[in-house]
CSV table of C-alpha atoms in Angstrom, one decimal:
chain,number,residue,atom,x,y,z
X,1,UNK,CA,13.9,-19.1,32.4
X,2,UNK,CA,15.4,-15.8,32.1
X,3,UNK,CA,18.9,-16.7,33.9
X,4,UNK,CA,19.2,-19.6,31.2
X,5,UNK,CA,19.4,-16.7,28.1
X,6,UNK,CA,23.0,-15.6,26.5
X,7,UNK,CA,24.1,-12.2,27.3
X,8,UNK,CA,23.0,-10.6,23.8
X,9,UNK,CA,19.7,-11.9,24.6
X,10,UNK,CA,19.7,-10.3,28.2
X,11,UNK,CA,20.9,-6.9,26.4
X,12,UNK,CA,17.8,-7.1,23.8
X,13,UNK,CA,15.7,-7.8,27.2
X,14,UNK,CA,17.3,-4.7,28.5
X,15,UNK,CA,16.1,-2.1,25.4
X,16,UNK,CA,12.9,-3.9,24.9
X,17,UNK,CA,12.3,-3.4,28.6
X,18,UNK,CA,13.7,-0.1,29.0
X,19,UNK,CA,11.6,1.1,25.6
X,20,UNK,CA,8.1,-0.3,27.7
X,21,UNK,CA,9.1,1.5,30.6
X,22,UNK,CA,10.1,5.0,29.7
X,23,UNK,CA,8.4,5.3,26.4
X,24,UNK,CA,5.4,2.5,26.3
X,25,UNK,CA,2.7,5.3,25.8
X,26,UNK,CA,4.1,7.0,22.6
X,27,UNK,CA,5.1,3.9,21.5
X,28,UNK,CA,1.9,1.8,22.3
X,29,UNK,CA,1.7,-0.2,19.5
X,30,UNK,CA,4.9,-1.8,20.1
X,31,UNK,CA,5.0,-1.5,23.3
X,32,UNK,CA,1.6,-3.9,23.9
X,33,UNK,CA,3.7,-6.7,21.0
X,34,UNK,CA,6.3,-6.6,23.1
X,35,UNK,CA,4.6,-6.9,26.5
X,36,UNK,CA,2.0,-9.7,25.1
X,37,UNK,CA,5.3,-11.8,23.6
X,38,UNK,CA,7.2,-11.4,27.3
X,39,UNK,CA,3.8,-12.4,28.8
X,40,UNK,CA,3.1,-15.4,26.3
X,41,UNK,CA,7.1,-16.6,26.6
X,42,UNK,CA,6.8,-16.2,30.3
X,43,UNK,CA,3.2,-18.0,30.6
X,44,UNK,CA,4.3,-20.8,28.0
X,45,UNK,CA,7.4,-21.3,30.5
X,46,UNK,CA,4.9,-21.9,33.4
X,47,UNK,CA,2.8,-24.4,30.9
X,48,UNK,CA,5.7,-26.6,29.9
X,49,UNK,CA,6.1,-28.7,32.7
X,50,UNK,CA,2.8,-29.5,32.2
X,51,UNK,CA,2.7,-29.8,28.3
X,52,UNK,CA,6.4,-32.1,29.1
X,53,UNK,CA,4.0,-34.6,31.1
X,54,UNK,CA,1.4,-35.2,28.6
X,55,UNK,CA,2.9,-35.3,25.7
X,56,UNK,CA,6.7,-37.0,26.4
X,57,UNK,CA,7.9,-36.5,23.0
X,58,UNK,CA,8.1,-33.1,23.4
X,59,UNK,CA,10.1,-33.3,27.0
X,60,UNK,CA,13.3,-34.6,24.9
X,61,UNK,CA,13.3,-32.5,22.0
X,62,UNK,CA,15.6,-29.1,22.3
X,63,UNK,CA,13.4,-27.7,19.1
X,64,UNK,CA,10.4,-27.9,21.1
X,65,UNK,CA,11.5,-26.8,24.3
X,66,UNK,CA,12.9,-23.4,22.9
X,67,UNK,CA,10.1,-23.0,20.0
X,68,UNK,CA,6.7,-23.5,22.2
X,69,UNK,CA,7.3,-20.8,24.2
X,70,UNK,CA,8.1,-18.3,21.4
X,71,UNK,CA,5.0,-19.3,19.6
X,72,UNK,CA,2.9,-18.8,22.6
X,73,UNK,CA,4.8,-15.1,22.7
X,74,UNK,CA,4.2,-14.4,19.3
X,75,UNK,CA,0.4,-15.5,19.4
X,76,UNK,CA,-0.3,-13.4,22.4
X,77,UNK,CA,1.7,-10.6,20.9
X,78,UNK,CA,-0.2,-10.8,17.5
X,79,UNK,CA,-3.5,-10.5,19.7
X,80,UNK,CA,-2.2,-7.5,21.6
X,81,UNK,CA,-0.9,-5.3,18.7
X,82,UNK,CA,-4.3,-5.4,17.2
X,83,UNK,CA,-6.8,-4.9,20.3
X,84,UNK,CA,-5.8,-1.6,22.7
X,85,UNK,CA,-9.0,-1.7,24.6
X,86,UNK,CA,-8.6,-5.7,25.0
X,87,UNK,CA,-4.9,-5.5,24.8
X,88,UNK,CA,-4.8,-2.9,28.1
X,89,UNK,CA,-7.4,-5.0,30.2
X,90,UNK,CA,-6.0,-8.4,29.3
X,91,UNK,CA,-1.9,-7.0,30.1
X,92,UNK,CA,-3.8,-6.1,33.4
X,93,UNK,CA,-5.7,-9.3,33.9
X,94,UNK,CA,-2.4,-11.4,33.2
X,95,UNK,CA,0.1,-9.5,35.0
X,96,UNK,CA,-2.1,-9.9,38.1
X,97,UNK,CA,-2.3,-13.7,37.1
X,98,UNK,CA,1.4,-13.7,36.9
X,99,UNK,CA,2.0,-12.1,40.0
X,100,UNK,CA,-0.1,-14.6,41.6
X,101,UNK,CA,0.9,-18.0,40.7
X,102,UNK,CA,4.6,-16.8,40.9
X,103,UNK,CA,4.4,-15.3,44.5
X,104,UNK,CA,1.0,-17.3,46.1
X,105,UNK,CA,0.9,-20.6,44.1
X,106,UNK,CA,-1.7,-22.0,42.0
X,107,UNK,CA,-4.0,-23.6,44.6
X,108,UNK,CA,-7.5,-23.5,42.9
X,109,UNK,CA,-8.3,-20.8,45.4
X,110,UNK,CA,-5.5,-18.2,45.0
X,111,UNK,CA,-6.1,-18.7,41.2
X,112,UNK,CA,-10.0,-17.4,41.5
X,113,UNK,CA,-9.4,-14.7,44.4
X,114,UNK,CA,-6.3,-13.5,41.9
X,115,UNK,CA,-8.5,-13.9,38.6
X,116,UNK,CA,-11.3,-11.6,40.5
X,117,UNK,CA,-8.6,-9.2,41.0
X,118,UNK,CA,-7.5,-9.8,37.5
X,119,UNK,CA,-11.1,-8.8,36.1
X,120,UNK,CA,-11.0,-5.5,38.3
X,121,UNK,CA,-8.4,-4.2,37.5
X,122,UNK,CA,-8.4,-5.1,33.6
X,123,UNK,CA,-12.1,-3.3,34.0
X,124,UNK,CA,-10.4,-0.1,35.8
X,125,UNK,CA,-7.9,-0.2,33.3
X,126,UNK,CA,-10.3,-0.1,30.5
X,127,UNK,CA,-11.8,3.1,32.0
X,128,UNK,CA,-8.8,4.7,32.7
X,129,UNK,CA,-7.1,4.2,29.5
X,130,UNK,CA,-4.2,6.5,29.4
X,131,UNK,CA,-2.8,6.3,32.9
X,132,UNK,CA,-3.4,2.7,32.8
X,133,UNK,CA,-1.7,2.2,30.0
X,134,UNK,CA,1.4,4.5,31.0
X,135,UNK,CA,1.1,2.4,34.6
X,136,UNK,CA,0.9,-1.1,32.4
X,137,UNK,CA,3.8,-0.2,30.8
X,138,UNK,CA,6.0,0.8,33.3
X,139,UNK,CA,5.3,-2.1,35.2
X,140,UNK,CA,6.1,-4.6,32.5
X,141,UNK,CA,9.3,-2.9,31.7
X,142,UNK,CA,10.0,-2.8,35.3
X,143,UNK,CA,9.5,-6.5,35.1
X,144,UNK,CA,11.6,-7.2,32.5
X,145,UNK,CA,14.3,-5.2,34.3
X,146,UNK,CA,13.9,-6.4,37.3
X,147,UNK,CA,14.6,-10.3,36.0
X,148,UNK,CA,17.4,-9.0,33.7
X,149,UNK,CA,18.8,-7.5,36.4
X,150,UNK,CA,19.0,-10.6,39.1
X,151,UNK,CA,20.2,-12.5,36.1
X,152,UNK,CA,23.4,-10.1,35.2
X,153,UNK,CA,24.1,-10.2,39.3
X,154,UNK,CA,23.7,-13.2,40.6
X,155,UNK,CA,25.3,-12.4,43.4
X,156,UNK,CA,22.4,-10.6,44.6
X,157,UNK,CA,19.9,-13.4,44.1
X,158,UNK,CA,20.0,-14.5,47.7
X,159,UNK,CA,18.6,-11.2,48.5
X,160,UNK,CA,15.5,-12.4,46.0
X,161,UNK,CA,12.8,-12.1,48.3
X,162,UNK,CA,13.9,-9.0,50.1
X,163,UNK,CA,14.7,-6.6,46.9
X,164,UNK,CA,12.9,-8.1,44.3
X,165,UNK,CA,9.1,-5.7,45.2
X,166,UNK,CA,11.5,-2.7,46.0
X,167,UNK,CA,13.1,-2.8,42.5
X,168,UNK,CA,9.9,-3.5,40.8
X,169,UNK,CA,8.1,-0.7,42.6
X,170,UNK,CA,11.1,1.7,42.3
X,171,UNK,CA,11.7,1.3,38.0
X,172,UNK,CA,7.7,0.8,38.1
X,173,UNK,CA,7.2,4.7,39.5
X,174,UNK,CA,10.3,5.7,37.8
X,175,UNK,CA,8.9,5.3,34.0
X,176,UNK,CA,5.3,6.0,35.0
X,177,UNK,CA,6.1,9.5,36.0
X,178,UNK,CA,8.5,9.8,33.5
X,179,UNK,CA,5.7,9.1,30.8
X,180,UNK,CA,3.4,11.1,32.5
X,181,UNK,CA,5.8,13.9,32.9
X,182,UNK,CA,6.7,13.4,28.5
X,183,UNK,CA,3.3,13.1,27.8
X,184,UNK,CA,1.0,16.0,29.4
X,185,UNK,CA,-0.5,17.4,26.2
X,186,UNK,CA,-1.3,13.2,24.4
X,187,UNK,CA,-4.1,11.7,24.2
């Protein structure tokens, strides 16, 4: 999905991601709409296929193809502006989700054993609310980054499997101890 976007759309990827990562606690608000659109655009991307197959008018139709999974973005993001408490738990809950039909599949299975871990973590988050929601940030904006980034280099994108974790986990601790380090004395 994200290697098909134009170059100014890749650069607004950048500074929304880049905001989320280093600044997703002060700005937490915006931060959780932005996070809940990426995570709506990205689920409705994974739903299409299946939304193609049942209802073929939509398969031909550039309108629909482009405007489902921005409405799906923009519902989720409506939902996650106005909830925090819900908002942290379910960016938690989906990312986990997200990381496991994208790396493990979506055998029946792996989607309960990674929905378990979903509900854990969403529930730790929800106790924990400020580091979890300086470590939810960073970790989406690390996301996006991480995407942008294989799509400005493809040339890297062989090396997929082998640097795509590192990255992630490197930006990931990058703009979590940068929020922590900028925000001692909120909250």
């Amino acid at each position: 999905m994200i290697r098909s976007l134009e170059t100014y759309e890749l650069i607004i990827f950048i500074i929304l991601g880049l905001a989320v990562l280093l600044f997703g606690f002060r700005v937490k608000r915006a931060a959780f709409f932005i996070i809940w659109f990426l995570l709506g655009l990205n689920l409705m991307n994974f739903l299409m296929p299946t939304i193609n197959n049942l209802v073929p008018q939509i398969d031909g139709n550039d309108l629909w193809q482009n405007l489902l999974p921005i409405a799906g973005g923009l519902l989720l993001a409506l939902l996650g502006f106005s909830i925090e408490k819900v908002c942290i738990g379910g960016i938690c809950f989906v990312l986990v989700m997200l990381a496991t039909i994208q790396y493990f599949g979506t055998d029946i299975q792996t989607l309960a054993i990674g929905a378990i871990i979903g509900v854990i973590a969403a529930g730790a988050a929800v106790a924990l609310m400020k580091p979890a929601i300086i470590i939810a940030t960073s970790v989406a904006g690390s996301y996006a980054l991480t995407l942008v980034l294989f799509a400005f280099f493809p040339q890297i994108q062989g090396n997929f499997d082998t640097l795509y974790w590192p990255i992630l986990i490197g930006l990931a601790a990058v703009g979590g101890i940068f929020q922590f380090v900028t925000t001692k004395r909120d909250y």
